[in-house]
Amino acid sequence: RDEGSAANLTFALFGEYSNRFRVEIVGVSYPVTSTSRPPTVTTARIVTLLPLDREEMDSYRLEVVAMDTSHAPLNSSVGVVINVTDRNDNPPVFSQSSVSLIITEGTTYAAPIHILTLTDADEAENGNIASVTLSTGEARDFFGVVLTGFTVELLLLAPLDRETISSFSFTIYAMDDGETQMSGEADVFVSVEDINDNSPVFDQAIYSLNLTENSAVGTSLLTVRAVDEDIGASAQVSYSLIFEDEGAEELVQIDSDTGNITIATQPDYEAPYSPTVSFMVSASDSGEPALTGNAMVIIT
């Protein structure tokens, strides 16, 4: 109920983070009352000086001091607690933003192959995870994701065959449950490790050739070739011969590395074996366990 400068008020803020706020006077009013000296009402509000981040600090405790401007100023103070409400301004974050996996072909499927966790700095619905999905593409035929709370299991849904698809690259997306949803992602690269599941295959099932009696020792008859679709040691092929005809093992030999079949002894058609000679050529890989493919060679 003072008058003049004694009725004029100024405001100050005190507190550890008071520099983030200020008090501004909204207006001064003089309510009509039955008294001869109506009060002077000064309305003020606290405003922010910079954006507030709930994830940095969710509440502030301040002291507001009002002081008149008289020669002998009087003051009054009040404590104020400012609570910062959440808005959905943080996306879900995976425990790994990039994942590299090596999975052996033939690995048991319908089983977890990797586990990721999620965090979201927001609170309540804004901080909950609503769904996880895989990016589109062929990876969806082989991989799936299961969300339990904030845990994501990456599943193998079907057997892998390195010879068909040797690697996969896809993305896992997580959506939060805020009104305006935000998403996070993790990139996944899967390399399919080879096992020895393919036998060497010759480019022909039967090789036929003619041999003259005067062919010299060391003459090359033919070079066979077998291909193994595996990789590494499992694709390294060595060659050998399997004989059933009597005396045929003395006639030819094979280079185990190149598959080149050459004459080992001078052909003699009076020898005990038939003028028509047949034998098997075998190709074995170096995998564990080793696999073998065969072809037939007929010499007339």
PDB file of C-alpha atoms in Angstrom:
ATOM      1  CA  ARG A   1       0.000   0.000   0.000  1.00  0.00           C
ATOM      2  CA  ASP A   2       3.026   2.289  -0.287  1.00  0.00           C
ATOM      3  CA  GLU A   3       3.116   5.051  -2.845  1.00  0.00           C
ATOM      4  CA  GLY A   4       5.689   6.487  -5.217  1.00  0.00           C
ATOM      5  CA  SER A   5       9.051   4.785  -5.358  1.00  0.00           C
ATOM      6  CA  ALA A   6       8.135   2.654  -2.387  1.00  0.00           C
ATOM      7  CA  ALA A   7       5.489   1.001  -4.551  1.00  0.00           C
ATOM      8  CA  ASN A   8       7.792   0.355  -7.485  1.00  0.00           C
ATOM      9  CA  LEU A   9       9.261  -3.131  -7.444  1.00  0.00           C
ATOM     10  CA  THR A  10      12.315  -4.795  -8.938  1.00  0.00           C
ATOM     11  CA  PHE A  11      12.956  -8.520  -9.020  1.00  0.00           C
ATOM     12  CA  ALA A  12      16.058 -10.651  -8.758  1.00  0.00           C
ATOM     13  CA  LEU A  13      16.706 -14.384  -9.062  1.00  0.00           C
ATOM     14  CA  PHE A  14      19.063 -16.412  -6.937  1.00  0.00           C
ATOM     15  CA  GLY A  15      20.102 -20.030  -7.224  1.00  0.00           C
ATOM     16  CA  GLU A  16      22.788 -22.227  -8.776  1.00  0.00           C
ATOM     17  CA  TYR A  17      21.312 -21.964 -12.273  1.00  0.00           C
ATOM     18  CA  SER A  18      19.563 -18.626 -11.963  1.00  0.00           C
ATOM     19  CA  ASN A  19      21.551 -17.343 -14.960  1.00  0.00           C
ATOM     20  CA  ARG A  20      19.303 -19.487 -17.158  1.00  0.00           C
ATOM     21  CA  PHE A  21      16.240 -17.429 -16.242  1.00  0.00           C
ATOM     22  CA  ARG A  22      15.122 -13.858 -15.703  1.00  0.00           C
ATOM     23  CA  VAL A  23      12.111 -12.142 -14.173  1.00  0.00           C
ATOM     24  CA  GLU A  24      10.185  -9.729 -16.332  1.00  0.00           C
ATOM     25  CA  ILE A  25       7.412  -7.438 -15.167  1.00  0.00           C
ATOM     26  CA  VAL A  26       4.177  -8.052 -16.998  1.00  0.00           C
ATOM     27  CA  GLY A  27       2.176  -5.153 -15.602  1.00  0.00           C
ATOM     28  CA  VAL A  28       1.163  -3.005 -12.669  1.00  0.00           C
ATOM     29  CA  SER A  29      -2.437  -2.628 -11.550  1.00  0.00           C
ATOM     30  CA  TYR A  30      -4.335  -0.734  -8.880  1.00  0.00           C
ATOM     31  CA  PRO A  31      -7.352  -2.737  -7.795  1.00  0.00           C
ATOM     32  CA  VAL A  32     -10.337  -0.731  -6.630  1.00  0.00           C
ATOM     33  CA  THR A  33     -10.991  -1.299  -2.942  1.00  0.00           C
ATOM     34  CA  SER A  34     -13.004   0.351  -0.222  1.00  0.00           C
ATOM     35  CA  THR A  35      -9.845   1.647   1.409  1.00  0.00           C
ATOM     36  CA  SER A  36      -8.423   5.078   0.788  1.00  0.00           C
ATOM     37  CA  ARG A  37      -4.997   3.610  -0.135  1.00  0.00           C
ATOM     38  CA  PRO A  38      -5.515   0.765  -2.626  1.00  0.00           C
ATOM     39  CA  PRO A  39      -2.587  -1.648  -3.087  1.00  0.00           C
ATOM     40  CA  THR A  40      -0.254  -1.589  -6.047  1.00  0.00           C
ATOM     41  CA  VAL A  41      -0.144  -5.040  -7.684  1.00  0.00           C
ATOM     42  CA  THR A  42       2.916  -5.839  -9.758  1.00  0.00           C
ATOM     43  CA  THR A  43       2.668  -8.966 -11.918  1.00  0.00           C
ATOM     44  CA  ALA A  44       5.878 -10.610 -13.009  1.00  0.00           C
ATOM     45  CA  ARG A  45       6.817 -13.875 -14.686  1.00  0.00           C
ATOM     46  CA  ILE A  46       9.914 -16.038 -14.908  1.00  0.00           C
ATOM     47  CA  VAL A  47      11.138 -16.644 -18.458  1.00  0.00           C
ATOM     48  CA  THR A  48      13.972 -18.775 -19.806  1.00  0.00           C
ATOM     49  CA  LEU A  49      17.101 -17.291 -21.333  1.00  0.00           C
ATOM     50  CA  LEU A  50      18.103 -20.470 -23.227  1.00  0.00           C
ATOM     51  CA  PRO A  51      16.509 -23.804 -24.155  1.00  0.00           C
ATOM     52  CA  LEU A  52      16.123 -26.270 -21.297  1.00  0.00           C
ATOM     53  CA  ASP A  53      17.020 -29.937 -21.672  1.00  0.00           C
ATOM     54  CA  ARG A  54      15.202 -32.295 -19.306  1.00  0.00           C
ATOM     55  CA  GLU A  55      17.806 -34.992 -19.937  1.00  0.00           C
ATOM     56  CA  GLU A  56      20.479 -32.591 -18.619  1.00  0.00           C
ATOM     57  CA  MET A  57      18.450 -31.285 -15.629  1.00  0.00           C
ATOM     58  CA  ASP A  58      14.832 -32.023 -14.873  1.00  0.00           C
ATOM     59  CA  SER A  59      14.195 -29.373 -12.177  1.00  0.00           C
ATOM     60  CA  TYR A  60      15.520 -26.042 -10.890  1.00  0.00           C
ATOM     61  CA  ARG A  61      15.205 -24.484  -7.428  1.00  0.00           C
ATOM     62  CA  LEU A  62      15.265 -20.686  -7.455  1.00  0.00           C
ATOM     63  CA  GLU A  63      14.627 -17.861  -5.025  1.00  0.00           C
ATOM     64  CA  VAL A  64      12.720 -14.847  -6.316  1.00  0.00           C
ATOM     65  CA  VAL A  65      13.355 -11.610  -4.406  1.00  0.00           C
ATOM     66  CA  ALA A  66      11.091  -8.563  -4.836  1.00  0.00           C
ATOM     67  CA  MET A  67      12.457  -5.209  -3.623  1.00  0.00           C
ATOM     68  CA  ASP A  68      10.956  -1.742  -3.684  1.00  0.00           C
ATOM     69  CA  THR A  69      12.958   1.241  -4.857  1.00  0.00           C
ATOM     70  CA  SER A  70      12.616   3.497  -1.836  1.00  0.00           C
ATOM     71  CA  HIS A  71      15.564   5.036  -0.001  1.00  0.00           C
ATOM     72  CA  ALA A  72      15.177   2.360   2.665  1.00  0.00           C
ATOM     73  CA  PRO A  73      14.149  -0.580   0.448  1.00  0.00           C
ATOM     74  CA  LEU A  74      12.165  -3.463   1.777  1.00  0.00           C
ATOM     75  CA  ASN A  75      12.120  -6.902   0.198  1.00  0.00           C
ATOM     76  CA  SER A  76      10.328 -10.187   0.224  1.00  0.00           C
ATOM     77  CA  SER A  77      11.303 -13.545  -1.253  1.00  0.00           C
ATOM     78  CA  VAL A  78       9.679 -16.788  -2.319  1.00  0.00           C
ATOM     79  CA  GLY A  79      11.112 -20.172  -3.345  1.00  0.00           C
ATOM     80  CA  VAL A  80      10.205 -21.487  -6.775  1.00  0.00           C
ATOM     81  CA  VAL A  81      10.667 -25.000  -8.155  1.00  0.00           C
ATOM     82  CA  ILE A  82      10.626 -25.286 -11.933  1.00  0.00           C
ATOM     83  CA  ASN A  83      10.030 -28.800 -13.261  1.00  0.00           C
ATOM     84  CA  VAL A  84      11.017 -29.442 -16.876  1.00  0.00           C
ATOM     85  CA  THR A  85       8.521 -31.695 -18.633  1.00  0.00           C
ATOM     86  CA  ASP A  86       9.693 -34.182 -21.240  1.00  0.00           C
ATOM     87  CA  ARG A  87       9.166 -34.004 -24.958  1.00  0.00           C
ATOM     88  CA  ASN A  88      10.215 -36.661 -27.426  1.00  0.00           C
ATOM     89  CA  ASP A  89      13.520 -35.191 -28.578  1.00  0.00           C
ATOM     90  CA  ASN A  90      15.784 -38.247 -28.239  1.00  0.00           C
ATOM     91  CA  PRO A  91      15.826 -41.278 -30.557  1.00  0.00           C
ATOM     92  CA  PRO A  92      16.399 -44.837 -29.387  1.00  0.00           C
ATOM     93  CA  VAL A  93      20.110 -45.715 -29.305  1.00  0.00           C
ATOM     94  CA  PHE A  94      21.482 -49.216 -29.916  1.00  0.00           C
ATOM     95  CA  SER A  95      24.311 -50.567 -27.781  1.00  0.00           C
ATOM     96  CA  GLN A  96      26.199 -51.036 -31.073  1.00  0.00           C
ATOM     97  CA  SER A  97      25.662 -48.821 -34.090  1.00  0.00           C
ATOM     98  CA  SER A  98      27.497 -51.293 -36.329  1.00  0.00           C
ATOM     99  CA  VAL A  99      27.612 -55.062 -35.973  1.00  0.00           C
ATOM    100  CA  SER A 100      29.831 -57.499 -37.900  1.00  0.00           C
ATOM    101  CA  LEU A 101      29.102 -61.213 -37.592  1.00  0.00           C
ATOM    102  CA  ILE A 102      30.617 -64.377 -39.026  1.00  0.00           C
ATOM    103  CA  ILE A 103      28.147 -67.242 -39.257  1.00  0.00           C
ATOM    104  CA  THR A 104      29.098 -70.680 -40.497  1.00  0.00           C
ATOM    105  CA  GLU A 105      26.839 -72.070 -43.183  1.00  0.00           C
ATOM    106  CA  GLY A 106      24.769 -74.875 -41.760  1.00  0.00           C
ATOM    107  CA  THR A 107      24.423 -73.128 -38.379  1.00  0.00           C
ATOM    108  CA  THR A 108      21.257 -74.137 -36.512  1.00  0.00           C
ATOM    109  CA  TYR A 109      18.532 -71.683 -37.362  1.00  0.00           C
ATOM    110  CA  ALA A 110      15.541 -70.385 -35.363  1.00  0.00           C
ATOM    111  CA  ALA A 111      18.072 -69.418 -32.707  1.00  0.00           C
ATOM    112  CA  PRO A 112      19.505 -66.071 -31.498  1.00  0.00           C
ATOM    113  CA  ILE A 113      22.815 -65.157 -33.103  1.00  0.00           C
ATOM    114  CA  HIS A 114      23.341 -61.724 -31.504  1.00  0.00           C
ATOM    115  CA  ILE A 115      21.805 -59.558 -28.783  1.00  0.00           C
ATOM    116  CA  LEU A 116      21.582 -55.759 -28.737  1.00  0.00           C
ATOM    117  CA  THR A 117      20.230 -53.433 -26.061  1.00  0.00           C
ATOM    118  CA  LEU A 118      18.426 -50.127 -26.520  1.00  0.00           C
ATOM    119  CA  THR A 119      18.305 -46.923 -24.501  1.00  0.00           C
ATOM    120  CA  ASP A 120      16.156 -43.809 -24.885  1.00  0.00           C
ATOM    121  CA  ALA A 121      16.949 -40.724 -22.804  1.00  0.00           C
ATOM    122  CA  ASP A 122      13.323 -39.579 -22.767  1.00  0.00           C
ATOM    123  CA  GLU A 123      10.833 -40.707 -20.129  1.00  0.00           C
ATOM    124  CA  ALA A 124       7.477 -42.461 -19.972  1.00  0.00           C
ATOM    125  CA  GLU A 125       6.026 -43.276 -23.418  1.00  0.00           C
ATOM    126  CA  ASN A 126       8.657 -41.134 -25.110  1.00  0.00           C
ATOM    127  CA  GLY A 127      11.340 -43.409 -23.708  1.00  0.00           C
ATOM    128  CA  ASN A 128       9.638 -46.726 -24.443  1.00  0.00           C
ATOM    129  CA  ILE A 129      10.494 -48.812 -27.497  1.00  0.00           C
ATOM    130  CA  ALA A 130       7.428 -49.499 -29.635  1.00  0.00           C
ATOM    131  CA  SER A 131       8.900 -51.714 -32.357  1.00  0.00           C
ATOM    132  CA  VAL A 132      11.989 -52.996 -34.133  1.00  0.00           C
ATOM    133  CA  THR A 133      12.116 -53.934 -37.804  1.00  0.00           C
ATOM    134  CA  LEU A 134      14.582 -55.025 -40.479  1.00  0.00           C
ATOM    135  CA  SER A 135      15.262 -53.089 -43.649  1.00  0.00           C
ATOM    136  CA  THR A 136      13.755 -54.546 -46.792  1.00  0.00           C
ATOM    137  CA  GLY A 137      15.684 -57.010 -48.930  1.00  0.00           C
ATOM    138  CA  GLU A 138      16.720 -60.653 -49.100  1.00  0.00           C
ATOM    139  CA  ALA A 139      18.004 -60.564 -45.512  1.00  0.00           C
ATOM    140  CA  ARG A 140      14.388 -60.752 -44.318  1.00  0.00           C
ATOM    141  CA  ASP A 141      14.216 -64.315 -45.666  1.00  0.00           C
ATOM    142  CA  PHE A 142      17.041 -65.380 -43.355  1.00  0.00           C
ATOM    143  CA  PHE A 143      17.004 -63.039 -40.335  1.00  0.00           C
ATOM    144  CA  GLY A 144      14.441 -61.701 -37.886  1.00  0.00           C
ATOM    145  CA  VAL A 145      14.337 -59.571 -34.728  1.00  0.00           C
ATOM    146  CA  VAL A 146      12.478 -60.001 -31.449  1.00  0.00           C
ATOM    147  CA  LEU A 147      11.985 -57.106 -29.006  1.00  0.00           C
ATOM    148  CA  THR A 148      11.669 -57.786 -25.286  1.00  0.00           C
ATOM    149  CA  GLY A 149      11.602 -54.584 -23.281  1.00  0.00           C
ATOM    150  CA  PHE A 150      14.846 -52.871 -24.281  1.00  0.00           C
ATOM    151  CA  THR A 151      16.544 -56.052 -25.561  1.00  0.00           C
ATOM    152  CA  VAL A 152      16.697 -56.980 -29.248  1.00  0.00           C
ATOM    153  CA  GLU A 153      17.492 -60.543 -30.308  1.00  0.00           C
ATOM    154  CA  LEU A 154      18.718 -61.080 -33.857  1.00  0.00           C
ATOM    155  CA  LEU A 155      17.535 -64.490 -35.076  1.00  0.00           C
ATOM    156  CA  LEU A 156      18.647 -66.773 -37.878  1.00  0.00           C
ATOM    157  CA  LEU A 157      15.447 -67.953 -39.565  1.00  0.00           C
ATOM    158  CA  ALA A 158      16.768 -70.202 -42.332  1.00  0.00           C
ATOM    159  CA  PRO A 159      19.960 -72.161 -43.120  1.00  0.00           C
ATOM    160  CA  LEU A 160      22.699 -70.236 -44.900  1.00  0.00           C
ATOM    161  CA  ASP A 161      24.553 -71.441 -47.981  1.00  0.00           C
ATOM    162  CA  ARG A 162      27.749 -69.533 -48.742  1.00  0.00           C
ATOM    163  CA  GLU A 163      27.775 -70.747 -52.333  1.00  0.00           C
ATOM    164  CA  THR A 164      24.370 -69.077 -52.861  1.00  0.00           C
ATOM    165  CA  ILE A 165      24.798 -65.896 -50.785  1.00  0.00           C
ATOM    166  CA  SER A 166      28.181 -65.195 -49.203  1.00  0.00           C
ATOM    167  CA  SER A 167      27.243 -62.066 -47.217  1.00  0.00           C
ATOM    168  CA  PHE A 168      24.325 -59.937 -46.025  1.00  0.00           C
ATOM    169  CA  SER A 169      24.099 -56.249 -45.215  1.00  0.00           C
ATOM    170  CA  PHE A 170      20.986 -54.834 -43.559  1.00  0.00           C
ATOM    171  CA  THR A 171      19.763 -52.338 -40.956  1.00  0.00           C
ATOM    172  CA  ILE A 172      17.739 -52.795 -37.768  1.00  0.00           C
ATOM    173  CA  TYR A 173      15.395 -49.894 -36.977  1.00  0.00           C
ATOM    174  CA  ALA A 174      13.911 -49.113 -33.540  1.00  0.00           C
ATOM    175  CA  MET A 175      10.940 -46.771 -33.056  1.00  0.00           C
ATOM    176  CA  ASP A 176      10.035 -45.180 -29.731  1.00  0.00           C
ATOM    177  CA  ASP A 177       6.489 -44.774 -28.434  1.00  0.00           C
ATOM    178  CA  GLY A 178       6.297 -40.976 -28.445  1.00  0.00           C
ATOM    179  CA  GLU A 179       3.440 -39.092 -30.077  1.00  0.00           C
ATOM    180  CA  THR A 180       5.891 -37.963 -32.743  1.00  0.00           C
ATOM    181  CA  GLN A 181       7.979 -41.103 -33.026  1.00  0.00           C
ATOM    182  CA  MET A 182      11.745 -41.041 -33.357  1.00  0.00           C
ATOM    183  CA  SER A 183      13.892 -43.876 -34.667  1.00  0.00           C
ATOM    184  CA  GLY A 184      17.375 -45.241 -34.163  1.00  0.00           C
ATOM    185  CA  GLU A 185      19.268 -47.748 -36.251  1.00  0.00           C
ATOM    186  CA  ALA A 186      22.079 -50.272 -36.214  1.00  0.00           C
ATOM    187  CA  ASP A 187      23.836 -51.563 -39.332  1.00  0.00           C
ATOM    188  CA  VAL A 188      24.538 -55.292 -39.521  1.00  0.00           C
ATOM    189  CA  PHE A 189      27.002 -57.087 -41.800  1.00  0.00           C
ATOM    190  CA  VAL A 190      27.003 -60.869 -41.865  1.00  0.00           C
ATOM    191  CA  SER A 191      29.748 -62.862 -43.545  1.00  0.00           C
ATOM    192  CA  VAL A 192      28.903 -66.505 -44.225  1.00  0.00           C
ATOM    193  CA  GLU A 193      31.799 -68.798 -43.341  1.00  0.00           C
ATOM    194  CA  ASP A 194      32.425 -71.760 -45.598  1.00  0.00           C
ATOM    195  CA  ILE A 195      32.208 -75.421 -44.609  1.00  0.00           C
ATOM    196  CA  ASN A 196      33.252 -78.276 -46.856  1.00  0.00           C
ATOM    197  CA  ASP A 197      29.828 -79.165 -48.196  1.00  0.00           C
ATOM    198  CA  ASN A 198      30.610 -79.418 -51.920  1.00  0.00           C
ATOM    199  CA  SER A 199      32.418 -82.242 -53.708  1.00  0.00           C
ATOM    200  CA  PRO A 200      34.703 -81.541 -56.670  1.00  0.00           C
ATOM    201  CA  VAL A 201      32.820 -81.842 -59.974  1.00  0.00           C
ATOM    202  CA  PHE A 202      34.541 -82.710 -63.274  1.00  0.00           C
ATOM    203  CA  ASP A 203      33.685 -80.724 -66.371  1.00  0.00           C
ATOM    204  CA  GLN A 204      32.818 -84.046 -68.043  1.00  0.00           C
ATOM    205  CA  ALA A 205      31.416 -87.263 -66.627  1.00  0.00           C
ATOM    206  CA  ILE A 206      33.170 -89.389 -69.276  1.00  0.00           C
ATOM    207  CA  TYR A 207      36.375 -88.632 -71.181  1.00  0.00           C
ATOM    208  CA  SER A 208      37.078 -90.625 -74.367  1.00  0.00           C
ATOM    209  CA  LEU A 209      40.278 -90.616 -76.434  1.00  0.00           C
ATOM    210  CA  ASN A 210      42.261 -92.714 -78.912  1.00  0.00           C
ATOM    211  CA  LEU A 211      45.762 -94.001 -78.294  1.00  0.00           C
ATOM    212  CA  THR A 212      48.181 -95.285 -80.979  1.00  0.00           C
ATOM    213  CA  GLU A 213      50.575 -98.125 -80.235  1.00  0.00           C
ATOM    214  CA  ASN A 214      53.644 -96.075 -81.006  1.00  0.00           C
ATOM    215  CA  SER A 215      52.789 -93.199 -78.614  1.00  0.00           C
ATOM    216  CA  ALA A 216      55.905 -92.171 -76.702  1.00  0.00           C
ATOM    217  CA  VAL A 217      56.236 -92.356 -72.926  1.00  0.00           C
ATOM    218  CA  GLY A 218      55.343 -89.003 -71.373  1.00  0.00           C
ATOM    219  CA  THR A 219      52.890 -88.083 -74.109  1.00  0.00           C
ATOM    220  CA  SER A 220      50.007 -86.037 -72.725  1.00  0.00           C
ATOM    221  CA  LEU A 221      46.688 -87.716 -73.369  1.00  0.00           C
ATOM    222  CA  LEU A 222      44.385 -85.128 -71.795  1.00  0.00           C
ATOM    223  CA  THR A 223      44.035 -82.810 -68.852  1.00  0.00           C
ATOM    224  CA  VAL A 224      41.001 -83.267 -66.668  1.00  0.00           C
ATOM    225  CA  ARG A 225      39.570 -80.486 -64.567  1.00  0.00           C
ATOM    226  CA  ALA A 226      37.346 -80.556 -61.503  1.00  0.00           C
ATOM    227  CA  VAL A 227      35.872 -77.511 -59.753  1.00  0.00           C
ATOM    228  CA  ASP A 228      34.937 -77.277 -56.080  1.00  0.00           C
ATOM    229  CA  GLU A 229      32.523 -74.458 -55.174  1.00  0.00           C
ATOM    230  CA  ASP A 230      33.880 -74.174 -51.642  1.00  0.00           C
ATOM    231  CA  ILE A 231      36.745 -71.817 -50.797  1.00  0.00           C
ATOM    232  CA  GLY A 232      40.157 -72.113 -49.173  1.00  0.00           C
ATOM    233  CA  ALA A 233      41.455 -75.595 -48.447  1.00  0.00           C
ATOM    234  CA  SER A 234      38.010 -77.006 -49.154  1.00  0.00           C
ATOM    235  CA  ALA A 235      38.406 -75.922 -52.784  1.00  0.00           C
ATOM    236  CA  GLN A 236      41.967 -77.214 -53.307  1.00  0.00           C
ATOM    237  CA  VAL A 237      41.751 -80.285 -55.516  1.00  0.00           C
ATOM    238  CA  SER A 238      44.223 -83.139 -56.014  1.00  0.00           C
ATOM    239  CA  TYR A 239      43.869 -85.853 -58.655  1.00  0.00           C
ATOM    240  CA  SER A 240      44.421 -89.608 -58.643  1.00  0.00           C
ATOM    241  CA  LEU A 241      43.551 -92.624 -60.768  1.00  0.00           C
ATOM    242  CA  ILE A 242      41.478 -95.659 -59.834  1.00  0.00           C
ATOM    243  CA  PHE A 243      42.076 -98.787 -61.948  1.00  0.00           C
ATOM    244  CA  GLU A 244      39.920-101.863 -62.404  1.00  0.00           C
ATOM    245  CA  ASP A 245      41.291-103.257 -65.709  1.00  0.00           C
ATOM    246  CA  GLU A 246      44.247-105.592 -65.311  1.00  0.00           C
ATOM    247  CA  GLY A 247      47.565-103.934 -66.238  1.00  0.00           C
ATOM    248  CA  ALA A 248      45.968-100.565 -66.905  1.00  0.00           C
ATOM    249  CA  GLU A 249      47.767 -98.975 -63.956  1.00  0.00           C
ATOM    250  CA  GLU A 250      51.032 -99.458 -65.828  1.00  0.00           C
ATOM    251  CA  LEU A 251      49.823 -97.607 -68.913  1.00  0.00           C
ATOM    252  CA  VAL A 252      48.977 -94.092 -67.652  1.00  0.00           C
ATOM    253  CA  GLN A 253      49.765 -91.742 -64.821  1.00  0.00           C
ATOM    254  CA  ILE A 254      48.326 -88.405 -63.638  1.00  0.00           C
ATOM    255  CA  ASP A 255      49.841 -85.248 -62.230  1.00  0.00           C
ATOM    256  CA  SER A 256      48.053 -84.851 -58.896  1.00  0.00           C
ATOM    257  CA  ASP A 257      48.180 -81.038 -59.081  1.00  0.00           C
ATOM    258  CA  THR A 258      47.337 -80.298 -62.721  1.00  0.00           C
ATOM    259  CA  GLY A 259      45.179 -83.310 -63.699  1.00  0.00           C
ATOM    260  CA  ASN A 260      47.360 -83.964 -66.751  1.00  0.00           C
ATOM    261  CA  ILE A 261      47.208 -87.646 -67.759  1.00  0.00           C
ATOM    262  CA  THR A 262      50.289 -88.925 -69.599  1.00  0.00           C
ATOM    263  CA  ILE A 263      51.570 -92.261 -70.986  1.00  0.00           C
ATOM    264  CA  ALA A 264      53.598 -94.101 -68.363  1.00  0.00           C
ATOM    265  CA  THR A 265      54.797 -97.061 -70.499  1.00  0.00           C
ATOM    266  CA  GLN A 266      54.966 -97.787 -74.200  1.00  0.00           C
ATOM    267  CA  PRO A 267      51.573 -99.163 -75.262  1.00  0.00           C
ATOM    268  CA  ASP A 268      51.656-102.847 -76.254  1.00  0.00           C
ATOM    269  CA  TYR A 269      48.491-104.256 -77.659  1.00  0.00           C
ATOM    270  CA  GLU A 270      49.784-107.777 -77.034  1.00  0.00           C
ATOM    271  CA  ALA A 271      49.800-106.964 -73.308  1.00  0.00           C
ATOM    272  CA  PRO A 272      47.280-108.770 -71.084  1.00  0.00           C
ATOM    273  CA  TYR A 273      44.892-105.794 -70.827  1.00  0.00           C
ATOM    274  CA  SER A 274      42.211-105.097 -73.411  1.00  0.00           C
ATOM    275  CA  PRO A 275      42.894-102.670 -76.326  1.00  0.00           C
ATOM    276  CA  THR A 276      40.053-100.656 -74.789  1.00  0.00           C
ATOM    277  CA  VAL A 277      41.113 -99.371 -71.383  1.00  0.00           C
ATOM    278  CA  SER A 278      38.887 -97.651 -68.867  1.00  0.00           C
ATOM    279  CA  PHE A 279      39.652 -96.254 -65.448  1.00  0.00           C
ATOM    280  CA  MET A 280      38.342 -93.687 -63.018  1.00  0.00           C
ATOM    281  CA  VAL A 281      39.922 -90.326 -62.366  1.00  0.00           C
ATOM    282  CA  SER A 282      39.259 -89.026 -58.870  1.00  0.00           C
ATOM    283  CA  ALA A 283      39.405 -85.454 -57.540  1.00  0.00           C
ATOM    284  CA  SER A 284      39.619 -84.952 -53.764  1.00  0.00           C
ATOM    285  CA  ASP A 285      39.464 -81.631 -51.957  1.00  0.00           C
ATOM    286  CA  SER A 286      41.513 -80.737 -48.879  1.00  0.00           C
ATOM    287  CA  GLY A 287      38.597 -79.994 -46.566  1.00  0.00           C
ATOM    288  CA  GLU A 288      37.723 -81.707 -43.302  1.00  0.00           C
ATOM    289  CA  PRO A 289      36.397 -84.228 -44.006  1.00  0.00           C
ATOM    290  CA  ALA A 290      37.675 -84.481 -47.588  1.00  0.00           C
ATOM    291  CA  LEU A 291      35.075 -84.902 -50.326  1.00  0.00           C
ATOM    292  CA  THR A 292      35.640 -86.675 -53.644  1.00  0.00           C
ATOM    293  CA  GLY A 293      34.247 -86.601 -57.159  1.00  0.00           C
ATOM    294  CA  ASN A 294      34.910 -89.105 -59.949  1.00  0.00           C
ATOM    295  CA  ALA A 295      34.811 -89.296 -63.736  1.00  0.00           C
ATOM    296  CA  MET A 296      35.493 -92.111 -66.191  1.00  0.00           C
ATOM    297  CA  VAL A 297      38.226 -92.185 -68.830  1.00  0.00           C
ATOM    298  CA  ILE A 298      37.986 -94.558 -71.792  1.00  0.00           C
ATOM    299  CA  ILE A 299      41.017 -95.099 -74.016  1.00  0.00           C
ATOM    300  CA  THR A 300      40.744 -97.021 -77.292  1.00  0.00           C
TER     301      THR A 300
END
